[in-house]
mmCIF file of the C-alpha atoms, coordinates in Angstrom:
data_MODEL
# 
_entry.id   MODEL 
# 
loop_
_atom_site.group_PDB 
_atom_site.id 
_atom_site.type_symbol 
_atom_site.label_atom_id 
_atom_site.label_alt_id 
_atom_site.label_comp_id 
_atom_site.label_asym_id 
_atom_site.label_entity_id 
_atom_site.label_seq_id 
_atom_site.pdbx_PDB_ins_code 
_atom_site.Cartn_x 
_atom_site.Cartn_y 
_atom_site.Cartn_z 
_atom_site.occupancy 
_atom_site.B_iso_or_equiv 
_atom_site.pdbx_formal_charge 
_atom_site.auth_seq_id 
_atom_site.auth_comp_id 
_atom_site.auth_asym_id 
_atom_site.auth_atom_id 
_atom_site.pdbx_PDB_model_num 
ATOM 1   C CA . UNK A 1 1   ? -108.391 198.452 -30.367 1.00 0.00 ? 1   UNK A CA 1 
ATOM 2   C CA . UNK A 1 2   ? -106.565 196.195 -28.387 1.00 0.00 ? 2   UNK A CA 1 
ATOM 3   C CA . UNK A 1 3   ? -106.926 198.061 -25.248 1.00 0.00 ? 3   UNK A CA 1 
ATOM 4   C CA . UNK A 1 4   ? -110.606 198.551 -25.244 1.00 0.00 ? 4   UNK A CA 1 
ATOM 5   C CA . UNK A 1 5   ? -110.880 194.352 -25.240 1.00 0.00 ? 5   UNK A CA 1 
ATOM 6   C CA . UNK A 1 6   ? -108.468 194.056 -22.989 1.00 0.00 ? 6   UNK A CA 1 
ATOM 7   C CA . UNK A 1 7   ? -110.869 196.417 -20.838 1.00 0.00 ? 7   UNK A CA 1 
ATOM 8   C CA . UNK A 1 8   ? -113.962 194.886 -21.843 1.00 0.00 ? 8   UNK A CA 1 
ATOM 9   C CA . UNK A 1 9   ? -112.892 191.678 -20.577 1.00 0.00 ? 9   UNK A CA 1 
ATOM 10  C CA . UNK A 1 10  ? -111.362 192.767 -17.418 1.00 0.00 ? 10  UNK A CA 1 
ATOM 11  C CA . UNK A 1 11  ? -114.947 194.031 -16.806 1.00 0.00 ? 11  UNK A CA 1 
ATOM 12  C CA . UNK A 1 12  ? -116.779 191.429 -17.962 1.00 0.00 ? 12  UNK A CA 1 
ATOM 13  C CA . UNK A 1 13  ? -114.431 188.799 -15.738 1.00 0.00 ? 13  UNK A CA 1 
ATOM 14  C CA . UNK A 1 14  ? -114.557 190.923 -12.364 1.00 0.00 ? 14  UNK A CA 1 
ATOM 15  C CA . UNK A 1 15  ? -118.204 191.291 -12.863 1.00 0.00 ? 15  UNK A CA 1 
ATOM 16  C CA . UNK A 1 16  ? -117.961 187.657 -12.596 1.00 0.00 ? 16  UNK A CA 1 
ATOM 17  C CA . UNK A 1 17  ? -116.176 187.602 -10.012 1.00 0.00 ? 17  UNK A CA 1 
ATOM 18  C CA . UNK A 1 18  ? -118.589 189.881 -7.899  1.00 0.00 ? 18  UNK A CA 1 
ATOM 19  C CA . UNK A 1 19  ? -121.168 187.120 -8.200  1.00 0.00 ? 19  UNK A CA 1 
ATOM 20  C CA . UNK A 1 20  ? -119.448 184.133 -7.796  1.00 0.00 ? 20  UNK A CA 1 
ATOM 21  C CA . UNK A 1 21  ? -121.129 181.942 -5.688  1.00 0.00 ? 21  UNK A CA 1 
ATOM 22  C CA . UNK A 1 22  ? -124.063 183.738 -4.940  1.00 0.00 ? 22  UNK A CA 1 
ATOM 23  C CA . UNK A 1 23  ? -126.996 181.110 -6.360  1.00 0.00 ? 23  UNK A CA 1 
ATOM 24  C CA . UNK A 1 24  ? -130.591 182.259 -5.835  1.00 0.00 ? 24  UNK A CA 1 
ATOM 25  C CA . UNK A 1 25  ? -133.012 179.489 -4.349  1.00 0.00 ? 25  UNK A CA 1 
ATOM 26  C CA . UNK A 1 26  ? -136.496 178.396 -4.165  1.00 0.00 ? 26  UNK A CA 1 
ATOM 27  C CA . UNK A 1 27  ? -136.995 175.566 -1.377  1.00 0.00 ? 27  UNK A CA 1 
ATOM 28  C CA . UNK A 1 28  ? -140.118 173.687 -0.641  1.00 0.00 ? 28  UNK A CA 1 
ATOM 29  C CA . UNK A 1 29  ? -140.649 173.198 3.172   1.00 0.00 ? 29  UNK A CA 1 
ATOM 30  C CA . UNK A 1 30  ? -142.585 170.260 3.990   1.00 0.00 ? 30  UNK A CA 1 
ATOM 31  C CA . UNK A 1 31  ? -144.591 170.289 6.984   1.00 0.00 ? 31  UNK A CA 1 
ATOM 32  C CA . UNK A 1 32  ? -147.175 167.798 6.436   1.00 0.00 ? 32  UNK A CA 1 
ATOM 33  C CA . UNK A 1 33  ? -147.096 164.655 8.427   1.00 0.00 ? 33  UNK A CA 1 
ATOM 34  C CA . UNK A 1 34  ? -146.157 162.867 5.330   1.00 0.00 ? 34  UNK A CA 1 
ATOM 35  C CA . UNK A 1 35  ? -143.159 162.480 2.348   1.00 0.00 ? 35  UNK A CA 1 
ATOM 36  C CA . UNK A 1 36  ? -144.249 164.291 -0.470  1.00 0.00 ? 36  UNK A CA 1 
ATOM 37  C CA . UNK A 1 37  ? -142.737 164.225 -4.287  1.00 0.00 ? 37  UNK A CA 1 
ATOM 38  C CA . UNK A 1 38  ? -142.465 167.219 -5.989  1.00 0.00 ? 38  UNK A CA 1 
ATOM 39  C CA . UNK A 1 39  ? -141.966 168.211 -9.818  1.00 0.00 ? 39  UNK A CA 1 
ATOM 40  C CA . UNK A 1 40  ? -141.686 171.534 -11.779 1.00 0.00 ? 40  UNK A CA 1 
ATOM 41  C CA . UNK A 1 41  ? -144.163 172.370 -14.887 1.00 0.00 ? 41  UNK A CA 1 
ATOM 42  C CA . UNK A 1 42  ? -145.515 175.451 -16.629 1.00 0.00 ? 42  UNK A CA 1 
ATOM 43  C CA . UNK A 1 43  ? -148.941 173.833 -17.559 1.00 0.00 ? 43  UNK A CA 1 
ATOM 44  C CA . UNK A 1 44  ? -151.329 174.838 -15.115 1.00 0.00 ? 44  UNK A CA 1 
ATOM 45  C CA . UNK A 1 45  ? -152.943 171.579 -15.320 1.00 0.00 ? 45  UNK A CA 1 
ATOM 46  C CA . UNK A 1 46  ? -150.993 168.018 -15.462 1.00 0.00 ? 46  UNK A CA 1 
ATOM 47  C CA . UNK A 1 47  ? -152.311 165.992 -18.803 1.00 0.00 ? 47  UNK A CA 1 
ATOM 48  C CA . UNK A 1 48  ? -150.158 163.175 -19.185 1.00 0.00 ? 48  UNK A CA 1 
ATOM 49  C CA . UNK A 1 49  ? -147.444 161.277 -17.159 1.00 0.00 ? 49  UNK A CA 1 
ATOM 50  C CA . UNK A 1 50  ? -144.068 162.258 -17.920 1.00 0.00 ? 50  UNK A CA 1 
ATOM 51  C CA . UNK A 1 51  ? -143.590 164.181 -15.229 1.00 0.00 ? 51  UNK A CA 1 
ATOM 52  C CA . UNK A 1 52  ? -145.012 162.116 -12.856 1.00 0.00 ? 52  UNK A CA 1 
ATOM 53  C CA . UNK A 1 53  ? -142.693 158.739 -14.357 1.00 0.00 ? 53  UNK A CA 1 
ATOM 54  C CA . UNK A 1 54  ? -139.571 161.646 -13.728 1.00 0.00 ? 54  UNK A CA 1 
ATOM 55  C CA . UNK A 1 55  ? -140.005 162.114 -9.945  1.00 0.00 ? 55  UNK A CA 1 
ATOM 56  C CA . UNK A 1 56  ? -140.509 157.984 -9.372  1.00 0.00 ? 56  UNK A CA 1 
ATOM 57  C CA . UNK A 1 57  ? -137.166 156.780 -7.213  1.00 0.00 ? 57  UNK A CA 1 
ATOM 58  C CA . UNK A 1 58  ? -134.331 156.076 -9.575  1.00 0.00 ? 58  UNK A CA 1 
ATOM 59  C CA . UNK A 1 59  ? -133.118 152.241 -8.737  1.00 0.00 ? 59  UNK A CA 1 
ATOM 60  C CA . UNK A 1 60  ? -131.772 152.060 -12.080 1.00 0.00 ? 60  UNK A CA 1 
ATOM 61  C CA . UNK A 1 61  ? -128.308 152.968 -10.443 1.00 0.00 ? 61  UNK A CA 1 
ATOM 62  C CA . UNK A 1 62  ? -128.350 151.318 -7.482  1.00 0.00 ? 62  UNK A CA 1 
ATOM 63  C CA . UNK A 1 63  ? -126.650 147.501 -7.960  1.00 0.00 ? 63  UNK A CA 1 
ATOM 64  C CA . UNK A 1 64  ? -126.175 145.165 -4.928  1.00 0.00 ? 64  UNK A CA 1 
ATOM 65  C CA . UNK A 1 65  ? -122.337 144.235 -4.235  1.00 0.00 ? 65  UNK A CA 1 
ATOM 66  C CA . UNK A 1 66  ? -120.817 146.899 -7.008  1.00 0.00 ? 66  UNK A CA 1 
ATOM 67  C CA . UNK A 1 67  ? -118.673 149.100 -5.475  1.00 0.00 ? 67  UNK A CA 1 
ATOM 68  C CA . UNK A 1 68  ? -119.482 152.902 -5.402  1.00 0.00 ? 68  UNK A CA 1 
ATOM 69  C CA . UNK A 1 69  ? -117.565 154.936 -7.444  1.00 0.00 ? 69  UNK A CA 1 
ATOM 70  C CA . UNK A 1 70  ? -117.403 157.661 -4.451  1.00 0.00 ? 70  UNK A CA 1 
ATOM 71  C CA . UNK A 1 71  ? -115.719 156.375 -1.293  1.00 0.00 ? 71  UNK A CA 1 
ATOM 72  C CA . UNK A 1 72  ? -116.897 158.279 1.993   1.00 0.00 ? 72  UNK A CA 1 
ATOM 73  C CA . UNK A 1 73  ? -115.340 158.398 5.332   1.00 0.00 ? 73  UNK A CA 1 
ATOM 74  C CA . UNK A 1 74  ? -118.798 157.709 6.968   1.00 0.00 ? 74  UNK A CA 1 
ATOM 75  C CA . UNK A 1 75  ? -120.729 155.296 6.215   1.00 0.00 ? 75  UNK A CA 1 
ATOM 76  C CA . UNK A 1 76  ? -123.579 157.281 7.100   1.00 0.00 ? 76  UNK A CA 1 
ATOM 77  C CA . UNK A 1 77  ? -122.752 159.986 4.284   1.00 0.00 ? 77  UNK A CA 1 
ATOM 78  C CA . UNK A 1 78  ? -122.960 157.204 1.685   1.00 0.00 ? 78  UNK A CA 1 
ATOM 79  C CA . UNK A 1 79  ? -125.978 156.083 2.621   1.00 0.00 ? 79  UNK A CA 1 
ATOM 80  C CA . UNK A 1 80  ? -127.528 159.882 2.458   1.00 0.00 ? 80  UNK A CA 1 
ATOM 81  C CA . UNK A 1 81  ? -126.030 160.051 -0.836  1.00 0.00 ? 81  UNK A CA 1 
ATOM 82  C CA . UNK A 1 82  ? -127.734 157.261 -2.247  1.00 0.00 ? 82  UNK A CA 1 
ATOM 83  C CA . UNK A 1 83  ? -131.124 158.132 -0.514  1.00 0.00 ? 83  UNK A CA 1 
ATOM 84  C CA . UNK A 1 84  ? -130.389 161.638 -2.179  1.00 0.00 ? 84  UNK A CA 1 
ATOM 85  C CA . UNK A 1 85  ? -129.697 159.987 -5.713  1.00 0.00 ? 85  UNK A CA 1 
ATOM 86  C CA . UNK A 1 86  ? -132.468 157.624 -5.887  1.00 0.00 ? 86  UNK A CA 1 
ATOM 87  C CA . UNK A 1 87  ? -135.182 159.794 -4.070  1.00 0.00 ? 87  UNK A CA 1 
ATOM 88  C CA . UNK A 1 88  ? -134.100 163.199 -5.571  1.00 0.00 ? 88  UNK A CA 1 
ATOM 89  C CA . UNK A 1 89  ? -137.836 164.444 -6.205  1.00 0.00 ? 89  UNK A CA 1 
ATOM 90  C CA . UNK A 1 90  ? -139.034 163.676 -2.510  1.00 0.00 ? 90  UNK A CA 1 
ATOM 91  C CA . UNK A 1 91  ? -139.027 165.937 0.398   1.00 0.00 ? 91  UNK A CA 1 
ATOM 92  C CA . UNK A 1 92  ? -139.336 164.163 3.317   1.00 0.00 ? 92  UNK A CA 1 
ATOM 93  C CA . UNK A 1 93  ? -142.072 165.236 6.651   1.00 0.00 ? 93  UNK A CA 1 
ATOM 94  C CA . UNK A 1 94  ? -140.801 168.302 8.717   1.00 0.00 ? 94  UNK A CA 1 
ATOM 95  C CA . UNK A 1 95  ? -138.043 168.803 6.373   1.00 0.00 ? 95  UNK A CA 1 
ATOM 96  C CA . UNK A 1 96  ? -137.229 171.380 3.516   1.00 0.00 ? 96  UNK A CA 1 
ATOM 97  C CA . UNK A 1 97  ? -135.342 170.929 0.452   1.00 0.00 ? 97  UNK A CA 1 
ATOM 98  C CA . UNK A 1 98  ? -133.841 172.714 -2.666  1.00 0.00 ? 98  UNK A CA 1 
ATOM 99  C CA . UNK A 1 99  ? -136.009 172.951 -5.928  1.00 0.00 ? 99  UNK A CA 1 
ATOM 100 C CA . UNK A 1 100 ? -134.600 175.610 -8.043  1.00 0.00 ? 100 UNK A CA 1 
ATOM 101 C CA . UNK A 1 101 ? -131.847 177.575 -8.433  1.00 0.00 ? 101 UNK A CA 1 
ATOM 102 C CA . UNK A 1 102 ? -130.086 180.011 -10.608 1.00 0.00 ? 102 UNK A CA 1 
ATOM 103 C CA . UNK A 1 103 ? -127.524 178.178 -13.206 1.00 0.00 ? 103 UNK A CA 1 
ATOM 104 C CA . UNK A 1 104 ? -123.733 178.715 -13.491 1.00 0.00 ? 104 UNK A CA 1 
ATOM 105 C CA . UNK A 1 105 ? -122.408 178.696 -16.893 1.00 0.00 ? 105 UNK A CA 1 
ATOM 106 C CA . UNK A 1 106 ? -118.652 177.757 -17.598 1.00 0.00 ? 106 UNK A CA 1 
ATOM 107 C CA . UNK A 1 107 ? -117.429 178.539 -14.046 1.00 0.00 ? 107 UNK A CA 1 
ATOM 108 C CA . UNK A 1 108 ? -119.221 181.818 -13.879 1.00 0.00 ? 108 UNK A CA 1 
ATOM 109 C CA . UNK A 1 109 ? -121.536 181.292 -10.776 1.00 0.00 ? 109 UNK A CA 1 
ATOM 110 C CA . UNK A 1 110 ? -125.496 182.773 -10.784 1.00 0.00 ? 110 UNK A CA 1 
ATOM 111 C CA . UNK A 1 111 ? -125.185 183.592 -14.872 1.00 0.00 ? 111 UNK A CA 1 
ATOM 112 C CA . UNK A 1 112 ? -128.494 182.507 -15.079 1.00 0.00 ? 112 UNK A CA 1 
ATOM 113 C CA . UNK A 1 113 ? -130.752 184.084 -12.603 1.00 0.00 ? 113 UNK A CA 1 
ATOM 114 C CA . UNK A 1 114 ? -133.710 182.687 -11.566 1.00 0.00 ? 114 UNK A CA 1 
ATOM 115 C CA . UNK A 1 115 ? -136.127 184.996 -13.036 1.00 0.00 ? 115 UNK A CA 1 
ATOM 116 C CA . UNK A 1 116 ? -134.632 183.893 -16.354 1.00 0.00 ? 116 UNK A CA 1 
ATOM 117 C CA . UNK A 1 117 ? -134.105 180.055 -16.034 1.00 0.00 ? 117 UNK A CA 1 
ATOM 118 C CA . UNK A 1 118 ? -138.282 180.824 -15.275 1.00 0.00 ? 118 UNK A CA 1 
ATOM 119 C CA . UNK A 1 119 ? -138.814 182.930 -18.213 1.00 0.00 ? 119 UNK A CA 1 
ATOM 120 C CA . UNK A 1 120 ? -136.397 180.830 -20.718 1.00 0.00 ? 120 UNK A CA 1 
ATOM 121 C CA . UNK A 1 121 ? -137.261 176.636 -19.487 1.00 0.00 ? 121 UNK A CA 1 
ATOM 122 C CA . UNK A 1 122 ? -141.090 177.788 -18.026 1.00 0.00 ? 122 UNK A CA 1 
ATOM 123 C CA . UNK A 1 123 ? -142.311 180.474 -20.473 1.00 0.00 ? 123 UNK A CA 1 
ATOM 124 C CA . UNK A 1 124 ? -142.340 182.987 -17.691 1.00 0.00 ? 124 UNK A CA 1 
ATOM 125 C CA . UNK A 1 125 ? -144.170 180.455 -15.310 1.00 0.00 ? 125 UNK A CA 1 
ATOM 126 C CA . UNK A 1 126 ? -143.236 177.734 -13.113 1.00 0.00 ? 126 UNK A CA 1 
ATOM 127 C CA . UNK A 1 127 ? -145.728 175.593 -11.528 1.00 0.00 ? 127 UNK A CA 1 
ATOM 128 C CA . UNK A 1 128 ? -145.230 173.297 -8.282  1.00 0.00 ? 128 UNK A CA 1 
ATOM 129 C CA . UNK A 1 129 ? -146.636 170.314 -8.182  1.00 0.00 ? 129 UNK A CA 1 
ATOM 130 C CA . UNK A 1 130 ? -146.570 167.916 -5.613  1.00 0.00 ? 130 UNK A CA 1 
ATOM 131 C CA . UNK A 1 131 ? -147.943 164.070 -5.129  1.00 0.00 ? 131 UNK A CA 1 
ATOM 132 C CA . UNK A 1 132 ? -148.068 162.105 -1.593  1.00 0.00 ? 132 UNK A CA 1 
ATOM 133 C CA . UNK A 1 133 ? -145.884 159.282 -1.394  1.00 0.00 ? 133 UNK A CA 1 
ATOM 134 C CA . UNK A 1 134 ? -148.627 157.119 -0.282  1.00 0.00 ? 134 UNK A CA 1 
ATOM 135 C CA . UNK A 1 135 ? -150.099 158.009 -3.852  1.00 0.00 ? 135 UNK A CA 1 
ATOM 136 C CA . UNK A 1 136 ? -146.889 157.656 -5.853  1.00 0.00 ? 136 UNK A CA 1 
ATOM 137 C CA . UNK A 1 137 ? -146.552 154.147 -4.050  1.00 0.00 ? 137 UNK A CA 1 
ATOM 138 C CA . UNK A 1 138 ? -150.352 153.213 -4.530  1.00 0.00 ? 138 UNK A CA 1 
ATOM 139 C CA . UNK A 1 139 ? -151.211 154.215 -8.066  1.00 0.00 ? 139 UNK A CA 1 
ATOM 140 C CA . UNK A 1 140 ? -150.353 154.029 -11.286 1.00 0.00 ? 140 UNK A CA 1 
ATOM 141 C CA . UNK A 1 141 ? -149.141 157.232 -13.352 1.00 0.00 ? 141 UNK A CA 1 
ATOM 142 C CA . UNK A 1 142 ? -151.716 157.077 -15.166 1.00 0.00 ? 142 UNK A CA 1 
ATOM 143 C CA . UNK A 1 143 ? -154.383 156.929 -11.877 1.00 0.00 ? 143 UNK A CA 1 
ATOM 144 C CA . UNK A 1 144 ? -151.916 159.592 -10.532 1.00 0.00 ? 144 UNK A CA 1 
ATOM 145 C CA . UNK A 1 145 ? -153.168 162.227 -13.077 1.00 0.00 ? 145 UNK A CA 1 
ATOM 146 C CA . UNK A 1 146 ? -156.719 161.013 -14.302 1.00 0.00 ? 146 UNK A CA 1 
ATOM 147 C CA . UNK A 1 147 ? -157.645 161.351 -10.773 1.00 0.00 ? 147 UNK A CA 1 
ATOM 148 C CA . UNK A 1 148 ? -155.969 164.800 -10.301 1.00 0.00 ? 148 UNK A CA 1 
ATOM 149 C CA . UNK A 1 149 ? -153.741 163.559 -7.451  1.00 0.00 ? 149 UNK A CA 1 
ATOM 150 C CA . UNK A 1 150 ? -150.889 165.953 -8.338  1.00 0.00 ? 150 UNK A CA 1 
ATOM 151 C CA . UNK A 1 151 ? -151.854 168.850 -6.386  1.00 0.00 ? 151 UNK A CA 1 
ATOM 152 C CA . UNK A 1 152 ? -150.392 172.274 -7.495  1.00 0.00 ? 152 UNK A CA 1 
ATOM 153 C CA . UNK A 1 153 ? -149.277 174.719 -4.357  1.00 0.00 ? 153 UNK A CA 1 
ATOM 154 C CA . UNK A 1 154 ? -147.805 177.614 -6.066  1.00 0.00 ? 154 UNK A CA 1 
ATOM 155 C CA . UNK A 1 155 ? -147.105 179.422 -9.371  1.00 0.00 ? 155 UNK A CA 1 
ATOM 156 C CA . UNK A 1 156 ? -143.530 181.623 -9.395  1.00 0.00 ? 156 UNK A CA 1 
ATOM 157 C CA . UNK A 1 157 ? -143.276 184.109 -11.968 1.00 0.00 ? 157 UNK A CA 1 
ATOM 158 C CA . UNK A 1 158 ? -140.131 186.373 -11.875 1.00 0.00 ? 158 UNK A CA 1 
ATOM 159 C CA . UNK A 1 159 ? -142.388 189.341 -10.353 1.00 0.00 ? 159 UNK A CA 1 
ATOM 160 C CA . UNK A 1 160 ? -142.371 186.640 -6.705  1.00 0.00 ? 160 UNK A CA 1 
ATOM 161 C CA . UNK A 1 161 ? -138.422 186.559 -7.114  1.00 0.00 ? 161 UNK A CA 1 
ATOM 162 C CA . UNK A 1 162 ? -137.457 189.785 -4.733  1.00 0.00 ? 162 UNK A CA 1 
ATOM 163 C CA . UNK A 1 163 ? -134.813 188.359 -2.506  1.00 0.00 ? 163 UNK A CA 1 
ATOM 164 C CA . UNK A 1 164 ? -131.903 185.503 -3.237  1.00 0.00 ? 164 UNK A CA 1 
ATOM 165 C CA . UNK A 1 165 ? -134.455 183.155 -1.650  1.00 0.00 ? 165 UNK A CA 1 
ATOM 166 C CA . UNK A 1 166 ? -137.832 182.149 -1.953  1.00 0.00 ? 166 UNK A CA 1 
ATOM 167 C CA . UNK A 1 167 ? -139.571 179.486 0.393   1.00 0.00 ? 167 UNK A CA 1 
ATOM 168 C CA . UNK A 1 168 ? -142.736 177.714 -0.470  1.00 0.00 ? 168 UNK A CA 1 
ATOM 169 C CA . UNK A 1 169 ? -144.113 176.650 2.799   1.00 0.00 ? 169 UNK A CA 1 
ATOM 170 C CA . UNK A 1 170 ? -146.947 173.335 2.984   1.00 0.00 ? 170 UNK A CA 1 
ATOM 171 C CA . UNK A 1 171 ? -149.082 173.950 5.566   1.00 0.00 ? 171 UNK A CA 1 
ATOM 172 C CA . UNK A 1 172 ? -149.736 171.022 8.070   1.00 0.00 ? 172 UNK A CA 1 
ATOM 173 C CA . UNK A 1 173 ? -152.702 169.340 7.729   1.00 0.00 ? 173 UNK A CA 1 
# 
């Protein structure tokens, strides 16, 4: 009896193993003349404005004089990672950026694929949204969605996940 656990988990570990640190990816590529904000829903249409309050810049964190908690050896690397902390939802012109990936669980890298963190947190559908940052800076939430300024630019079901990596490219306009 013993044994056949001890095998079990020497499988179960070096199948672990085999996968460790391959994540699967969905970026959004940006090549409109303008910062966009993005956000990730599996209602076709947006109704209300959680979402839309979610993918605001975060300044809640960010306090004049306090010392970071993080000390860099570049200045310029601290100020990314703030710009990355308080603007985590935008994706800036002629750039592309991470969206989604597959989820680690207790060290074990990629033990939740992509196709499932979809079909478990989306109910088999996730929807990207996106919203111009001259709209995010010019209206209200509310404005934001009673006047349909979210715009969505794909739906990913796990039948589009074929490859470790999926890119969602905005067109220029």
């Amino acid at each position: 009896m013993n044994k056949k656990l001890v095998l079990l988990l020497v499988i179960l570990i070096s199948s672990c193993i085999k996968n460790e640190g391959d994540y699967e990816y969905i970026y959004l590529t940006n090549n409109t003349n303008e910062d966009i904000y993005y956000f990730l829903s599996k209602d076709d249409i947006i109704r209300d404005t959680t979402l839309i309050k979610l993918i605001r810049p975060d300044t809640t964190n960010v306090v004049i004089g306090k010392r970071p908690s993080v000390i860099y050896a570049y200045k310029e690397d601290s100020i990314i990672s703030r710009e990355n902390q308080m603007f985590s939802f935008r994706v800036k012109r002629q750039s592309t950026k991470e969206i989604f990936k597959s989820s680690s669980l207790d060290g074990v890298m990629n033990a939740i694929s992509m196709k499932q963190r979809i079909n478990i947190e989306y109910d088999g559908k996730v929807n990207v949204f996106i919203v111009k940052a001259t709209d995010l800076n010019s209206f209200s939430d509310k404005n934001i969605v009673k006047n349909k300024l979210c715009k969505k630019v794909r739906s990913v079901t796990e039948k589009d996940i074929t490859s470790d990596t999926l890119i969602i490219v905005l067109p220029s306009h």
